[in-house]
PDB file of C-alpha atoms in Angstrom:
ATOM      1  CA  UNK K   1     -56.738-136.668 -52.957  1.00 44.00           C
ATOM      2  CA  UNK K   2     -55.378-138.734 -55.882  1.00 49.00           C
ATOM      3  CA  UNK K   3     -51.623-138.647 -56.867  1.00 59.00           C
ATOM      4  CA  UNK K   4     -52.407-136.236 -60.137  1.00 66.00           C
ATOM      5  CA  UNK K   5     -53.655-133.564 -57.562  1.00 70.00           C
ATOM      6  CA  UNK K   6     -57.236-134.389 -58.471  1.00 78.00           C
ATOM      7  CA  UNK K   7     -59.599-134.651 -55.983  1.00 87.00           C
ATOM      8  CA  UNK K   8     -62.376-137.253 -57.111  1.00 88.00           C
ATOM      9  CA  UNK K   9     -63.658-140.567 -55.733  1.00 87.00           C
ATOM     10  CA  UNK K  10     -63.286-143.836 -58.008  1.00 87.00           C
ATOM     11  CA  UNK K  11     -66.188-143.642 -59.441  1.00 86.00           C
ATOM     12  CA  UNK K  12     -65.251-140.159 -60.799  1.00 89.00           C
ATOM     13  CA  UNK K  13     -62.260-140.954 -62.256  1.00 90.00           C
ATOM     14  CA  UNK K  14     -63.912-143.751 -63.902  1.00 87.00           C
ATOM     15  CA  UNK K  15     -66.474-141.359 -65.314  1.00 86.00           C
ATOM     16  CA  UNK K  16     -63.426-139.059 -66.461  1.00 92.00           C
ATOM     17  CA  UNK K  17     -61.590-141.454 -67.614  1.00 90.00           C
ATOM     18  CA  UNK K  18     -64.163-142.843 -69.822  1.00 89.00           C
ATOM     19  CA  UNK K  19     -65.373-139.767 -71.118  1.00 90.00           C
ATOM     20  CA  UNK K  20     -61.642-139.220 -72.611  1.00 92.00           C
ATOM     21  CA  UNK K  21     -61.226-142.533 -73.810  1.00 90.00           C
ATOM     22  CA  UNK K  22     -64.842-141.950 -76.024  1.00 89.00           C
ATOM     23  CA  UNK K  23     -63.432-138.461 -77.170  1.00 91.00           C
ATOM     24  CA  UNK K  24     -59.970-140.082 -78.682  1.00 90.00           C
ATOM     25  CA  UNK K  25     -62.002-142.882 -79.827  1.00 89.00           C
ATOM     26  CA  UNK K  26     -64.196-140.363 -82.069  1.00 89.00           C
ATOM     27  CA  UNK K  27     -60.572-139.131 -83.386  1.00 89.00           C
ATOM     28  CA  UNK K  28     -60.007-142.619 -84.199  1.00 88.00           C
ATOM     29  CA  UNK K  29     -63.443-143.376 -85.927  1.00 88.00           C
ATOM     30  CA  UNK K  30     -63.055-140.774 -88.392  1.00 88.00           C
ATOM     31  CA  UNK K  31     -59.467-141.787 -89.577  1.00 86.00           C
ATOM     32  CA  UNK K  32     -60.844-145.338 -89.636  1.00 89.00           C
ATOM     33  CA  UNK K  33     -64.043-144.686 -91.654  1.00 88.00           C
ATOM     34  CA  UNK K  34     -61.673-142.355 -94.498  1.00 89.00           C
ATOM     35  CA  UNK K  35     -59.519-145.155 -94.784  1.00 89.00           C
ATOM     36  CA  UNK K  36     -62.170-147.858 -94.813  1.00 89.00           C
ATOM     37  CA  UNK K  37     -64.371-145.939 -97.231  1.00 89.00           C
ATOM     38  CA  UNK K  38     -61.146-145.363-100.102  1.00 86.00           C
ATOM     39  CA  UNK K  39     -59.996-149.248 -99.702  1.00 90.00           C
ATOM     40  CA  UNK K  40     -63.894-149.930-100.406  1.00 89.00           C
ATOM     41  CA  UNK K  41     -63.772-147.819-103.339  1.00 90.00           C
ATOM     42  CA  UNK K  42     -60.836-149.359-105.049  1.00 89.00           C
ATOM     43  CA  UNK K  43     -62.646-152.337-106.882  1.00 89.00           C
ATOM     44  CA  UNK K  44     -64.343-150.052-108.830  1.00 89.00           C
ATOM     45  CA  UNK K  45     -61.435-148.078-109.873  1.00 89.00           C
ATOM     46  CA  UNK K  46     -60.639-148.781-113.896  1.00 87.00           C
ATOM     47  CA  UNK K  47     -57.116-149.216-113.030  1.00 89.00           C
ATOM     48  CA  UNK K  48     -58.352-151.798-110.436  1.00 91.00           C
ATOM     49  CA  UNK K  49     -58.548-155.135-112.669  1.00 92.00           C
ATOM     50  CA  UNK K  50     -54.685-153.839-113.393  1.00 93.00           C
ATOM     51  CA  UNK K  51     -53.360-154.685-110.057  1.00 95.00           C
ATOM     52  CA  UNK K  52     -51.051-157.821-109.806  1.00 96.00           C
ATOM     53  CA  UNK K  53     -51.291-160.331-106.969  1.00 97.00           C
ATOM     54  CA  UNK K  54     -49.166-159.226-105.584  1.00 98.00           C
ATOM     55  CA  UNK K  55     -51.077-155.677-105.019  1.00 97.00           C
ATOM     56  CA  UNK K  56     -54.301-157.165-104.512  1.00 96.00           C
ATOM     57  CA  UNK K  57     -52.820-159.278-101.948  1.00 97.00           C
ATOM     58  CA  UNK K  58     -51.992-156.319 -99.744  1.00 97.00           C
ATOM     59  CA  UNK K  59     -55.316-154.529-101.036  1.00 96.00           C
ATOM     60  CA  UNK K  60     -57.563-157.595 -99.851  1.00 96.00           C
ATOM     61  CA  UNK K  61     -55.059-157.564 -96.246  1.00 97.00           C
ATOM     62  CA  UNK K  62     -56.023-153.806 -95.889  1.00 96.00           C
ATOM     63  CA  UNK K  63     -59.649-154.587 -96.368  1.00 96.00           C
ATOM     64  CA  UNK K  64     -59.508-156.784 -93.490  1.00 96.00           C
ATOM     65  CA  UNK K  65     -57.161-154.566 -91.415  1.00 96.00           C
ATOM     66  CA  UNK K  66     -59.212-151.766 -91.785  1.00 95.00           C
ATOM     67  CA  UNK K  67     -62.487-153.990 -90.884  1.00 94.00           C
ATOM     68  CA  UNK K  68     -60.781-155.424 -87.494  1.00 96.00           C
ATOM     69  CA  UNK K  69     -59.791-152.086 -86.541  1.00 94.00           C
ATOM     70  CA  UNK K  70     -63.247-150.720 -87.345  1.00 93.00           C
ATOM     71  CA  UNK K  71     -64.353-153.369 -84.663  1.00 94.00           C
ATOM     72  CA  UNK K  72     -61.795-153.127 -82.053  1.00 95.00           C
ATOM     73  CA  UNK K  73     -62.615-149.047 -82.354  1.00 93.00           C
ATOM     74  CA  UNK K  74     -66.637-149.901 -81.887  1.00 92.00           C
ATOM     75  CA  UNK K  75     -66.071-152.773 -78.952  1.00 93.00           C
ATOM     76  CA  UNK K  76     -65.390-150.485 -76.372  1.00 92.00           C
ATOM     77  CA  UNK K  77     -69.020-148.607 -76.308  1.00 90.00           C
ATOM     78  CA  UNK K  78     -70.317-152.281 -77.234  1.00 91.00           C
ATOM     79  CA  UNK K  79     -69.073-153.428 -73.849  1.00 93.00           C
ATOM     80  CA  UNK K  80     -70.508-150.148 -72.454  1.00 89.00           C
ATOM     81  CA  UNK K  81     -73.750-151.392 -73.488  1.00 90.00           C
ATOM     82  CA  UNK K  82     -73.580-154.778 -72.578  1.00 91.00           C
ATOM     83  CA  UNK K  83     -72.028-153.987 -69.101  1.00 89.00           C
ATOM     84  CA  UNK K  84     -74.118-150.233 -68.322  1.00 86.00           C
ATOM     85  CA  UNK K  85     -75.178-150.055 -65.295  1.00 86.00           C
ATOM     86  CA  UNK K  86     -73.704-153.017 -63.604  1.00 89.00           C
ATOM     87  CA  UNK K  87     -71.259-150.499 -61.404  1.00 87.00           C
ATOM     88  CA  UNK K  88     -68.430-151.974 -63.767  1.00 87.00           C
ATOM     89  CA  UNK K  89     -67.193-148.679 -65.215  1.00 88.00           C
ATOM     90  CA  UNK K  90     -63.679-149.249 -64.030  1.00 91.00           C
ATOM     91  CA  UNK K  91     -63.748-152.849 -65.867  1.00 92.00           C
ATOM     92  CA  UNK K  92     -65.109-150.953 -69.076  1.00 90.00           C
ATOM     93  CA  UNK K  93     -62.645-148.180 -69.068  1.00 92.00           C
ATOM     94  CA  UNK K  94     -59.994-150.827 -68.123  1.00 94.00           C
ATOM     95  CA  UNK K  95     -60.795-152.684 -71.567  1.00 94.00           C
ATOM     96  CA  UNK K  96     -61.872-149.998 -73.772  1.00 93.00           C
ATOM     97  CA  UNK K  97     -57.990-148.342 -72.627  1.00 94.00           C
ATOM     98  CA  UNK K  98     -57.168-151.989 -74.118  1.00 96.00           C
ATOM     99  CA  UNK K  99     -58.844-152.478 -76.895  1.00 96.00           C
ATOM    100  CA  UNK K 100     -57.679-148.712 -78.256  1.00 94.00           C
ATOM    101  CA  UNK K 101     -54.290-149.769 -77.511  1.00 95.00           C
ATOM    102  CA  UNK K 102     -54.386-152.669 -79.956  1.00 96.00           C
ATOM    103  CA  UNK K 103     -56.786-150.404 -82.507  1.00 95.00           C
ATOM    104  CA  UNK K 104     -53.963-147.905 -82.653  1.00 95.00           C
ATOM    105  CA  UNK K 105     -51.602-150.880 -83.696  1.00 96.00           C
ATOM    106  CA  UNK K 106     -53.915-152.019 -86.466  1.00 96.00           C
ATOM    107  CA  UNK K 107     -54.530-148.724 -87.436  1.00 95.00           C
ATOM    108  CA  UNK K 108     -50.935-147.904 -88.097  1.00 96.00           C
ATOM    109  CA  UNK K 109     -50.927-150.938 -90.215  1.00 97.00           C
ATOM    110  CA  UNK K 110     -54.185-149.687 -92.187  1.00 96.00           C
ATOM    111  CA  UNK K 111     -52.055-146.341 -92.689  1.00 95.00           C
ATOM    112  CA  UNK K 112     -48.577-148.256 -93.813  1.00 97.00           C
ATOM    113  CA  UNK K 113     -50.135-150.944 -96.122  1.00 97.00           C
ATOM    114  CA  UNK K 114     -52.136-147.710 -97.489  1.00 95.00           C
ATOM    115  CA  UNK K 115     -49.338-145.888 -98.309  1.00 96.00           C
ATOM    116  CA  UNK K 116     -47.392-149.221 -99.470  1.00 98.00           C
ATOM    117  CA  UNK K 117     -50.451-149.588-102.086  1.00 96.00           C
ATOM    118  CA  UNK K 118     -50.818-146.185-103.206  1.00 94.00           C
ATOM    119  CA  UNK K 119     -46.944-146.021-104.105  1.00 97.00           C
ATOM    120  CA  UNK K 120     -46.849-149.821-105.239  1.00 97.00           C
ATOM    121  CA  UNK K 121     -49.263-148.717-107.571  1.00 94.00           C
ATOM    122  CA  UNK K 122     -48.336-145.285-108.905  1.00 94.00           C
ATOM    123  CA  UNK K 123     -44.299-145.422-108.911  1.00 97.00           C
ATOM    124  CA  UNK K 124     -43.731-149.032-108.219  1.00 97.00           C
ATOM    125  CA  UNK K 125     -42.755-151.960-105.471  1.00 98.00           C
ATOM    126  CA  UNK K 126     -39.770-150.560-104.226  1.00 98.00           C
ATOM    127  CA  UNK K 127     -41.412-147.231-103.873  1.00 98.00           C
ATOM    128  CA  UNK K 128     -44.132-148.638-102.022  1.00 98.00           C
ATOM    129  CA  UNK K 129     -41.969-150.442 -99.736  1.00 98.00           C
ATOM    130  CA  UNK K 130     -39.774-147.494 -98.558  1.00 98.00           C
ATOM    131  CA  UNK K 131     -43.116-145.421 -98.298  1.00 98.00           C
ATOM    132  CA  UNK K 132     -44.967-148.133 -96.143  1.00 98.00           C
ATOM    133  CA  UNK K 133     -41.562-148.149 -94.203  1.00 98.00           C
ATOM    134  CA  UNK K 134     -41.132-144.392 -94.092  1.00 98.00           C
ATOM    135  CA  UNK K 135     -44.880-144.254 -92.406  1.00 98.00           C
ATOM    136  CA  UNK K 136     -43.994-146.898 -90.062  1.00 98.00           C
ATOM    137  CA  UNK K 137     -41.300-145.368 -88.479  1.00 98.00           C
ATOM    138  CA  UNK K 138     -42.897-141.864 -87.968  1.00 98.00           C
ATOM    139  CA  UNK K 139     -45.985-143.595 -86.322  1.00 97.00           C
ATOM    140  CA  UNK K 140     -44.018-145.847 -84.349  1.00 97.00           C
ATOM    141  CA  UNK K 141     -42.326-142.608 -83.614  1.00 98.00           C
ATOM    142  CA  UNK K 142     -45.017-139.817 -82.957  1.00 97.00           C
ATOM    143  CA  UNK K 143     -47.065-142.928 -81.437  1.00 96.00           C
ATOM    144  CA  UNK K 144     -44.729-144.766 -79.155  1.00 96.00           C
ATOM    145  CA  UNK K 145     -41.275-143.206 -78.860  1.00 97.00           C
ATOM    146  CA  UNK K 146     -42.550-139.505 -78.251  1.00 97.00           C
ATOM    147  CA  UNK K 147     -45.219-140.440 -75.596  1.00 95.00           C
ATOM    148  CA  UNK K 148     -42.811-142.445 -73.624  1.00 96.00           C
ATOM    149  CA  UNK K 149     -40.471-140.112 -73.509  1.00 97.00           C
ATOM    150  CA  UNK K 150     -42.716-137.658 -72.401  1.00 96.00           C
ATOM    151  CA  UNK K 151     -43.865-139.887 -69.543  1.00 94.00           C
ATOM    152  CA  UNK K 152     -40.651-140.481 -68.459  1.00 95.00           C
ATOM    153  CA  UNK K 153     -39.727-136.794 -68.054  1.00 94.00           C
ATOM    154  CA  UNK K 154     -43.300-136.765 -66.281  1.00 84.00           C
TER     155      UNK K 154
END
């Protein structure tokens, strides 16, 4: 018997534990693609040629942001593939756990330079800046702070 009270062999576990990783990284997808899919609109926005270098500095930054976390989000089931059926599973989950680790980190930056633009934009830079900031610390918050303090209670 594990130390959660479960009663499963390795290989289970591995099998469970992959399963969950692929359902929170369909969460993730969708967020992704949204975001990805409004930055890609922007250049054909009227107001777009507006922008100063400023914004489409940070615009061209969230482009790639969103892109990288787009990957980092895919590479886990890539390494499924490349790795399936080579009794690796652990391995796999092992990275994929990982890899969404450092996709929730870009992702939160996707979502603050988003909300930096968007304000930038409509009210103005300092605007922008306290938004970006404001999302910041309530990811960092519901993200990091919150979980760990529900582990440690755990």
């Amino acid at each position: 018997m594990q130390s959660d009270g479960r009663s499963e062999s390795p290989a289970e576990r591995a099998d469970r534990n992959w399963n969950e990783l692929l359902q929170e990284l369909r969460v993730m997808q969708t967020g992704v693609q949204i975001l990805t899919g409004f930055l890609l609109t922007l250049p054909f926005q009227a107001r777009f040629a507006q922008l100063d270098d400023y914004q489409r500095t940070v615009y061209l930054v969230l482009v790639v942001t969103s892109v990288a976390a787009t990957a980092l989000i895919v590479a886990p089931v890539s390494v499924h593939r490349a790795l399936f059926r080579k009794q690796m599973k652990r391995h796999i989950v092992t990275l994929g756990d990982a890899l969404t680790r450092i996709a929730l980190g870009v992702l939160a930056l996707v979502m603050t330079g988003a909300a930096l633009l968007v304000f930038d934009v409509v009210v103005g830079r300092t605007a922008g800046i306290v938004a970006g900031a404001c999302v910041l610390v309530v990811l960092a918050i519901v993200w990091v702070v919150l979980p760990e303090v529900l582990r440690r209670r755990g």
